[in-house]
Coordinates of C-alpha atoms in Angstrom, one line a residue:
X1177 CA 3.9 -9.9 12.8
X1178 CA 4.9 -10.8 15.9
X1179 CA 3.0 -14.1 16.5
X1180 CA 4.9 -15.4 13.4
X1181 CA 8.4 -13.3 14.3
X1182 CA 8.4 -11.7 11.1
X1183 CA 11.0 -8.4 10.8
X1184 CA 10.3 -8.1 7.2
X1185 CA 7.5 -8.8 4.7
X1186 CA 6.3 -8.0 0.3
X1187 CA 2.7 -7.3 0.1
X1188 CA 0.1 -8.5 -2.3
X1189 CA -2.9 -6.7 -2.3
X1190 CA -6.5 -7.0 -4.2
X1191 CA -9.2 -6.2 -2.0
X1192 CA -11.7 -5.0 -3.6
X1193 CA -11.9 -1.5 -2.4
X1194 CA -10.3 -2.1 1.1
X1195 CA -7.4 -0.7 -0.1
X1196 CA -8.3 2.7 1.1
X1197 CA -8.8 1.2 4.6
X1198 CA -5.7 -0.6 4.5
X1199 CA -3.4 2.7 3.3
X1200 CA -5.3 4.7 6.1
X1201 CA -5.1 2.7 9.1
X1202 CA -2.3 0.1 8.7
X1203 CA 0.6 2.6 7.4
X1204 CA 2.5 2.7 10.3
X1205 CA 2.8 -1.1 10.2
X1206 CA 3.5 -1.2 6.8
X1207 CA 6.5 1.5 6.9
X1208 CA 8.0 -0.8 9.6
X1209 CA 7.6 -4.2 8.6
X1210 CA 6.7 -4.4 4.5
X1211 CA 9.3 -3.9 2.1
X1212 CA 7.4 -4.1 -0.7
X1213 CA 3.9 -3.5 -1.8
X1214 CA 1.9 -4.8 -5.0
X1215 CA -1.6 -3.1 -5.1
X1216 CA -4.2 -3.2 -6.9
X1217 CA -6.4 0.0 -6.7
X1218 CA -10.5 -0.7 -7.2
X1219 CA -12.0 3.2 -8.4
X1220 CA -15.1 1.2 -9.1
X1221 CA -15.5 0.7 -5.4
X1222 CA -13.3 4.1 -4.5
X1223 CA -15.8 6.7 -6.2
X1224 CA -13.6 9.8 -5.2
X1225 CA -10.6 10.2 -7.5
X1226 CA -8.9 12.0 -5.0
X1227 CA -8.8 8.8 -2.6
X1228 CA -6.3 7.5 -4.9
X1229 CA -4.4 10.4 -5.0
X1230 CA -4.7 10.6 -1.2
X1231 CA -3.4 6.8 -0.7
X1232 CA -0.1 7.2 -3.4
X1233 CA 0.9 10.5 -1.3
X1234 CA 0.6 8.4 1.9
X1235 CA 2.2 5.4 1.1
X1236 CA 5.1 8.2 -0.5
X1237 CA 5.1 10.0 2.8
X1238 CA 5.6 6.8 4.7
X1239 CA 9.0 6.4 2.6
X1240 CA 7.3 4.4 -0.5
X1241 CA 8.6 4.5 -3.6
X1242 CA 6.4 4.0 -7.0
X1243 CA 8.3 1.8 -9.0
X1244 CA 5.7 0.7 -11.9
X1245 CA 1.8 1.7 -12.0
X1246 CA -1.0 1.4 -15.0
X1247 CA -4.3 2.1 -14.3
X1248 CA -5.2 -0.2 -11.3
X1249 CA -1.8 -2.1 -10.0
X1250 CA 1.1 0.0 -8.4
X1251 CA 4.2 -1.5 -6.9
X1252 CA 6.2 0.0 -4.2
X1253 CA 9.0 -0.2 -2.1
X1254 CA 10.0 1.3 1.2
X1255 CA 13.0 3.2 1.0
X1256 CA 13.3 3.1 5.1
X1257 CA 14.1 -0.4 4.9
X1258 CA 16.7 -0.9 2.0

């Protein structure tokens, strides 16, 4: 973010299971910096149901709104920076 002087950025995500990773370590970040996120979620590779669950209720406590969502892609956008 700051090598390239980015203040804002949309997020395109697929993969392949990493997503939990992502949500769990980089959330800070992303509340900051990404305005918008376009998932895809992987429960072949995230065997717990309630991971998913887990990951929406982070990225919605770290002001993320659920716009649309089927059953693998969600898109989101951060209320903290609009």
């Amino acid at each position: 973010i700051d090598l390239y002087d980015l203040s804002e950025f949309t997020l395109i995500a697929d993969i392949e299971g990493a997503e939990k990773e992502l949500i769990r370590d980089e959330t800070h970040l992303l509340s900051k910096y990404c305005s918008h996120i376009v998932i895809e979620y992987h429960p072949y590779f995230i065997t717990d149901s309630d991971d998913i669950a887990k990951m929406k209720e982070r990225l919605k406590t770290s002001h993320f709104d659920l716009l649309e969502y089927d059953e693998h892609r969600a898109v989101y956008f951060n209320t903290k920076l609009t």
